[in-house]
Structure formats: C-alpha cells, structure tokens
mmCIF file of N, CA and C in Angstrom:
data_model
loop_
_atom_site.group_PDB
_atom_site.id
_atom_site.type_symbol
_atom_site.label_atom_id
_atom_site.label_comp_id
_atom_site.label_asym_id
_atom_site.label_seq_id
_atom_site.Cartn_x
_atom_site.Cartn_y
_atom_site.Cartn_z
ATOM 1 N N MET A 1 -20.832 -37.330 -64.475
ATOM 2 C CA MET A 1 -19.771 -36.358 -64.973
ATOM 3 C C MET A 1 -19.042 -37.032 -65.742
ATOM 4 N N ASP A 2 -19.194 -36.732 -66.884
ATOM 5 C CA ASP A 2 -17.598 -38.012 -67.647
ATOM 6 C C ASP A 2 -16.275 -37.826 -67.496
ATOM 7 N N ASP A 3 -15.252 -38.586 -68.211
ATOM 8 C CA ASP A 3 -14.305 -38.530 -67.910
ATOM 9 C C ASP A 3 -13.141 -37.249 -68.044
ATOM 10 N N ALA A 4 -13.898 -36.744 -69.317
ATOM 11 C CA ALA A 4 -12.941 -35.257 -69.614
ATOM 12 C C ALA A 4 -13.116 -34.348 -69.126
ATOM 13 N N SER A 5 -14.495 -34.064 -68.059
ATOM 14 C CA SER A 5 -14.726 -33.342 -67.669
ATOM 15 C C SER A 5 -13.723 -33.290 -66.754
ATOM 16 N N MET A 6 -13.549 -34.572 -65.787
ATOM 17 C CA MET A 6 -12.809 -34.444 -64.208
ATOM 18 C C MET A 6 -11.221 -34.102 -64.832
ATOM 19 N N VAL A 7 -10.702 -34.700 -65.618
ATOM 20 C CA VAL A 7 -9.366 -34.462 -66.247
ATOM 21 C C VAL A 7 -8.779 -32.740 -65.587
ATOM 22 N N GLY A 8 -7.997 -32.986 -65.385
ATOM 23 C CA GLY A 8 -7.822 -31.060 -65.750
ATOM 24 C C GLY A 8 -7.957 -30.489 -64.003
ATOM 25 N N LEU A 9 -9.275 -31.179 -63.463
ATOM 26 C CA LEU A 9 -9.639 -30.255 -62.357
ATOM 27 C C LEU A 9 -8.406 -29.979 -61.356
ATOM 28 N N MET A 10 -8.415 -29.022 -60.330
ATOM 29 C CA MET A 10 -7.410 -29.062 -59.203
ATOM 30 C C MET A 10 -8.261 -29.650 -58.208
ATOM 31 N N GLY A 11 -7.425 -29.997 -57.247
ATOM 32 C CA GLY A 11 -7.814 -30.948 -55.884
ATOM 33 C C GLY A 11 -7.342 -30.545 -54.470
ATOM 34 N N ARG A 12 -7.078 -30.480 -53.626
ATOM 35 C CA ARG A 12 -6.187 -30.972 -52.639
ATOM 36 C C ARG A 12 -6.347 -31.464 -51.737
ATOM 37 N N VAL A 13 -5.178 -32.551 -51.137
ATOM 38 C CA VAL A 13 -5.250 -33.972 -50.451
ATOM 39 C C VAL A 13 -5.524 -33.508 -49.265
ATOM 40 N N THR A 14 -6.227 -34.548 -48.864
ATOM 41 C CA THR A 14 -7.026 -34.817 -47.643
ATOM 42 C C THR A 14 -6.591 -35.702 -46.471
ATOM 43 N N GLY A 15 -5.817 -36.861 -47.625
ATOM 44 C CA GLY A 15 -5.503 -37.612 -46.932
ATOM 45 C C GLY A 15 -4.638 -38.086 -47.771
ATOM 46 N N THR A 16 -3.375 -38.469 -47.024
ATOM 47 C CA THR A 16 -2.147 -38.561 -47.614
ATOM 48 C C THR A 16 -2.200 -39.826 -49.032
ATOM 49 N N ILE A 17 -1.447 -39.870 -50.194
ATOM 50 C CA ILE A 17 -1.469 -40.020 -50.961
ATOM 51 C C ILE A 17 0.049 -41.343 -51.441
ATOM 52 N N GLY A 18 -0.117 -42.477 -51.502
ATOM 53 C CA GLY A 18 1.591 -42.917 -52.329
ATOM 54 C C GLY A 18 0.986 -44.292 -52.162
ATOM 55 N N PRO A 19 2.680 -45.076 -52.586
ATOM 56 C CA PRO A 19 2.876 -46.498 -52.666
ATOM 57 C C PRO A 19 2.067 -47.061 -51.561
ATOM 58 N N GLY A 20 0.948 -48.166 -51.921
ATOM 59 C CA GLY A 20 0.714 -48.916 -50.387
ATOM 60 C C GLY A 20 -0.960 -48.306 -50.001
ATOM 61 N N LEU A 21 -0.954 -47.093 -50.362
ATOM 62 C CA LEU A 21 -2.081 -46.074 -49.454
ATOM 63 C C LEU A 21 -2.672 -45.669 -50.502
ATOM 64 N N VAL A 22 -4.151 -45.853 -50.023
ATOM 65 C CA VAL A 22 -5.245 -44.925 -50.972
ATOM 66 C C VAL A 22 -6.036 -43.668 -50.131
ATOM 67 N N GLY A 23 -5.487 -42.695 -50.904
ATOM 68 C CA GLY A 23 -5.574 -41.290 -50.418
ATOM 69 C C GLY A 23 -7.007 -40.872 -50.499
ATOM 70 N N GLU A 24 -6.889 -39.789 -50.242
ATOM 71 C CA GLU A 24 -8.260 -38.572 -50.743
ATOM 72 C C GLU A 24 -7.742 -37.373 -50.971
ATOM 73 N N VAL A 25 -8.675 -37.415 -52.082
ATOM 74 C CA VAL A 25 -8.687 -35.575 -52.551
ATOM 75 C C VAL A 25 -9.976 -34.666 -52.486
ATOM 76 N N ILE A 26 -10.167 -33.853 -52.159
ATOM 77 C CA ILE A 26 -11.166 -32.943 -52.622
ATOM 78 C C ILE A 26 -11.084 -32.154 -53.598
ATOM 79 N N VAL A 27 -11.997 -32.127 -54.398
ATOM 80 C CA VAL A 27 -12.574 -31.593 -55.588
ATOM 81 C C VAL A 27 -13.770 -30.688 -55.613
ATOM 82 N N ARG A 28 -13.558 -28.934 -56.208
ATOM 83 C CA ARG A 28 -14.524 -29.007 -56.604
ATOM 84 C C ARG A 28 -15.509 -28.492 -57.956
ATOM 85 N N VAL A 29 -16.603 -29.483 -57.845
ATOM 86 C CA VAL A 29 -16.891 -30.078 -59.202
ATOM 87 C C VAL A 29 -18.286 -30.006 -58.915
ATOM 88 N N ARG A 30 -19.336 -29.796 -60.051
ATOM 89 C CA ARG A 30 -21.087 -29.985 -59.879
ATOM 90 C C ARG A 30 -21.340 -28.808 -58.743
ATOM 91 N N GLY A 31 -20.500 -27.825 -58.954
ATOM 92 C CA GLY A 31 -21.114 -26.457 -58.057
ATOM 93 C C GLY A 31 -20.741 -26.564 -56.599
ATOM 94 N N GLY A 32 -19.790 -27.626 -56.227
ATOM 95 C CA GLY A 32 -19.774 -27.812 -54.584
ATOM 96 C C GLY A 32 -18.620 -28.501 -54.627
ATOM 97 N N ALA A 33 -18.147 -28.914 -53.610
ATOM 98 C CA ALA A 33 -17.096 -29.931 -53.240
ATOM 99 C C ALA A 33 -16.888 -31.296 -52.905
ATOM 100 N N GLU A 34 -16.379 -31.862 -53.390
ATOM 101 C CA GLU A 34 -16.627 -33.412 -53.322
ATOM 102 C C GLU A 34 -15.284 -34.553 -53.176
ATOM 103 N N ALA A 35 -15.561 -35.605 -51.938
ATOM 104 C CA ALA A 35 -13.929 -36.126 -51.761
ATOM 105 C C ALA A 35 -14.073 -37.491 -52.549
ATOM 106 N N PHE A 36 -12.451 -37.896 -53.381
ATOM 107 C CA PHE A 36 -12.697 -38.745 -54.062
ATOM 108 C C PHE A 36 -11.666 -39.782 -53.591
ATOM 109 N N LEU A 37 -11.327 -40.913 -53.707
ATOM 110 C CA LEU A 37 -10.401 -41.627 -53.329
ATOM 111 C C LEU A 37 -9.253 -41.589 -54.282
ATOM 112 N N ALA A 38 -7.966 -41.631 -53.888
ATOM 113 C CA ALA A 38 -7.106 -40.811 -55.346
ATOM 114 C C ALA A 38 -5.617 -41.861 -54.490
ATOM 115 N N TYR A 39 -4.946 -41.869 -55.845
ATOM 116 C CA TYR A 39 -3.971 -42.531 -56.174
ATOM 117 C C TYR A 39 -3.062 -41.369 -56.915
ATOM 118 N N PRO A 40 -1.578 -41.755 -56.880
ATOM 119 C CA PRO A 40 -0.417 -41.029 -57.586
ATOM 120 C C PRO A 40 -0.384 -42.063 -58.884
ATOM 121 N N ALA A 41 -0.411 -40.989 -59.955
ATOM 122 C CA ALA A 41 -0.221 -40.937 -61.170
ATOM 123 C C ALA A 41 0.766 -41.836 -61.536
ATOM 124 N N VAL A 42 2.172 -40.979 -60.611
ATOM 125 C CA VAL A 42 3.889 -41.604 -60.880
ATOM 126 C C VAL A 42 3.345 -42.902 -59.817
ATOM 127 N N THR A 43 3.468 -44.160 -59.714
ATOM 128 C CA THR A 43 3.258 -45.289 -58.899
ATOM 129 C C THR A 43 4.041 -45.285 -57.684
ATOM 130 N N GLN A 44 5.312 -44.342 -57.705
ATOM 131 C CA GLN A 44 6.011 -44.125 -56.662
ATOM 132 C C GLN A 44 5.693 -43.352 -56.035
ATOM 133 N N GLU A 45 5.382 -42.093 -55.855
ATOM 134 C CA GLU A 45 5.322 -40.797 -55.777
ATOM 135 C C GLU A 45 4.262 -40.598 -54.425
ATOM 136 N N ARG A 46 5.077 -39.867 -53.641
ATOM 137 C CA ARG A 46 3.879 -39.895 -51.859
ATOM 138 C C ARG A 46 3.607 -38.270 -51.904
ATOM 139 N N ILE A 47 2.464 -38.086 -51.972
ATOM 140 C CA ILE A 47 1.738 -36.663 -52.372
ATOM 141 C C ILE A 47 0.825 -36.429 -50.425
ATOM 142 N N GLU A 48 1.438 -35.473 -50.574
ATOM 143 C CA GLU A 48 1.664 -35.587 -48.647
ATOM 144 C C GLU A 48 0.090 -34.526 -48.911
ATOM 145 N N ARG A 49 -0.532 -34.559 -47.408
ATOM 146 C CA ARG A 49 -1.787 -33.828 -46.973
ATOM 147 C C ARG A 49 -1.903 -32.614 -47.408
ATOM 148 N N GLY A 50 -2.335 -31.575 -47.502
ATOM 149 C CA GLY A 50 -2.408 -29.940 -48.272
ATOM 150 C C GLY A 50 -1.956 -29.812 -49.349
ATOM 151 N N THR A 51 -1.661 -30.981 -50.047
ATOM 152 C CA THR A 51 -0.620 -30.446 -51.067
ATOM 153 C C THR A 51 -1.856 -30.007 -52.498
ATOM 154 N N VAL A 52 -2.002 -29.291 -53.349
ATOM 155 C CA VAL A 52 -2.233 -28.652 -54.392
ATOM 156 C C VAL A 52 -2.392 -29.970 -55.737
ATOM 157 N N VAL A 53 -3.239 -30.396 -56.427
ATOM 158 C CA VAL A 53 -2.942 -31.707 -56.977
ATOM 159 C C VAL A 53 -4.022 -31.134 -58.126
ATOM 160 N N MET A 54 -3.405 -32.131 -59.520
ATOM 161 C CA MET A 54 -4.202 -32.060 -60.505
ATOM 162 C C MET A 54 -4.878 -33.123 -61.072
ATOM 163 N N VAL A 55 -6.507 -33.749 -61.642
ATOM 164 C CA VAL A 55 -6.706 -34.537 -61.903
ATOM 165 C C VAL A 55 -5.961 -35.281 -63.406
ATOM 166 N N VAL A 56 -5.079 -36.625 -63.412
ATOM 167 C CA VAL A 56 -4.815 -36.691 -64.893
ATOM 168 C C VAL A 56 -5.616 -38.015 -65.285
ATOM 169 N N GLU A 57 -6.156 -38.384 -64.167
ATOM 170 C CA GLU A 57 -7.194 -39.760 -64.573
ATOM 171 C C GLU A 57 -8.126 -40.006 -63.625
ATOM 172 N N TYR A 58 -9.403 -40.290 -64.420
ATOM 173 C CA TYR A 58 -11.099 -40.610 -63.928
ATOM 174 C C TYR A 58 -10.910 -41.496 -63.809
ATOM 175 N N LEU A 59 -11.728 -42.577 -62.673
ATOM 176 C CA LEU A 59 -12.396 -43.913 -62.924
ATOM 177 C C LEU A 59 -13.259 -43.596 -62.303
ATOM 178 N N ALA A 60 -15.191 -43.741 -62.571
ATOM 179 C CA ALA A 60 -16.168 -43.450 -62.078
ATOM 180 C C ALA A 60 -16.367 -44.686 -61.487
ATOM 181 N N PRO A 61 -16.831 -44.648 -60.131
ATOM 182 C CA PRO A 61 -17.858 -43.057 -59.894
ATOM 183 C C PRO A 61 -16.786 -42.808 -59.538
ATOM 184 N N ARG A 62 -16.032 -42.587 -58.058
ATOM 185 C CA ARG A 62 -15.672 -42.142 -56.919
ATOM 186 C C ARG A 62 -13.924 -42.103 -56.912
ATOM 187 N N THR A 63 -13.050 -42.453 -58.242
ATOM 188 C CA THR A 63 -11.245 -42.575 -58.092
ATOM 189 C C THR A 63 -10.985 -41.788 -59.276
ATOM 190 N N VAL A 64 -10.030 -41.345 -58.015
ATOM 191 C CA VAL A 64 -9.158 -40.397 -59.534
ATOM 192 C C VAL A 64 -7.407 -40.466 -59.128
ATOM 193 N N TYR A 65 -6.440 -40.425 -60.190
ATOM 194 C CA TYR A 65 -5.353 -40.424 -60.207
ATOM 195 C C TYR A 65 -4.677 -38.641 -60.321
ATOM 196 N N VAL A 66 -4.319 -38.614 -59.498
ATOM 197 C CA VAL A 66 -3.569 -37.197 -59.222
ATOM 198 C C VAL A 66 -2.199 -37.114 -58.999
ATOM 199 N N SER A 67 -1.597 -36.302 -59.477
ATOM 200 C CA SER A 67 -0.077 -35.377 -59.589
ATOM 201 C C SER A 67 -0.194 -33.940 -59.203
ATOM 202 N N ALA A 68 0.784 -33.889 -58.414
ATOM 203 C CA ALA A 68 0.982 -32.733 -57.852
ATOM 204 C C ALA A 68 0.809 -31.190 -58.875
ATOM 205 N N ALA A 69 0.167 -30.216 -58.905
ATOM 206 C CA ALA A 69 -0.277 -29.404 -59.386
ATOM 207 C C ALA A 69 1.537 -28.188 -59.162
ATOM 208 N N TYR A 70 1.972 -28.163 -58.720
ATOM 209 C CA TYR A 70 3.047 -27.665 -58.627
ATOM 210 C C TYR A 70 4.216 -28.181 -58.317
ATOM 211 N N ASP A 71 5.682 -27.781 -58.314
ATOM 212 C CA ASP A 71 7.082 -28.353 -58.119
ATOM 213 C C ASP A 71 7.216 -27.745 -56.964
ATOM 214 N N ALA A 72 7.724 -28.541 -55.595
ATOM 215 C CA ALA A 72 7.790 -28.526 -54.555
ATOM 216 C C ALA A 72 9.517 -27.466 -54.455
#
C-alpha cells in the first residue's frame, strides 16, 4: 500500500497515543482491519483509547501519525 492511499483513512485508538508513548490504532484497510504503531501528528497531543482518528502521515510498513477525527 502506498503512502497516499493510507493518508485520510480513519481508525480507532486501541493503545493511548501521546508524548513518550508509542500507541496503537486499528485501521480498516486492504479488505480487513490492521494494527499500526501510532504517534500523534501534534507532538504534545495525547489521544485516549477509543478515540476515532485520521491518518495524516504513513511510514511503511506499520507506522502512522494521526490526529483526532472529531473535536472533543
């Protein structure tokens, strides 16, 4: 999967993302759901488990940078 096709996809946080943390998100891709290591797009942002996020950057093969899809 190329970078452009991952950017903009939605996922759900399964492991808290934040400064000093490597989080995890599940993203629906390639006909299924896959787990990716996740970092916040905004360096000091903390994103809690269960939050719906959008992929803003993809680093192959399994890392994404995300931001919350909806304002709290």
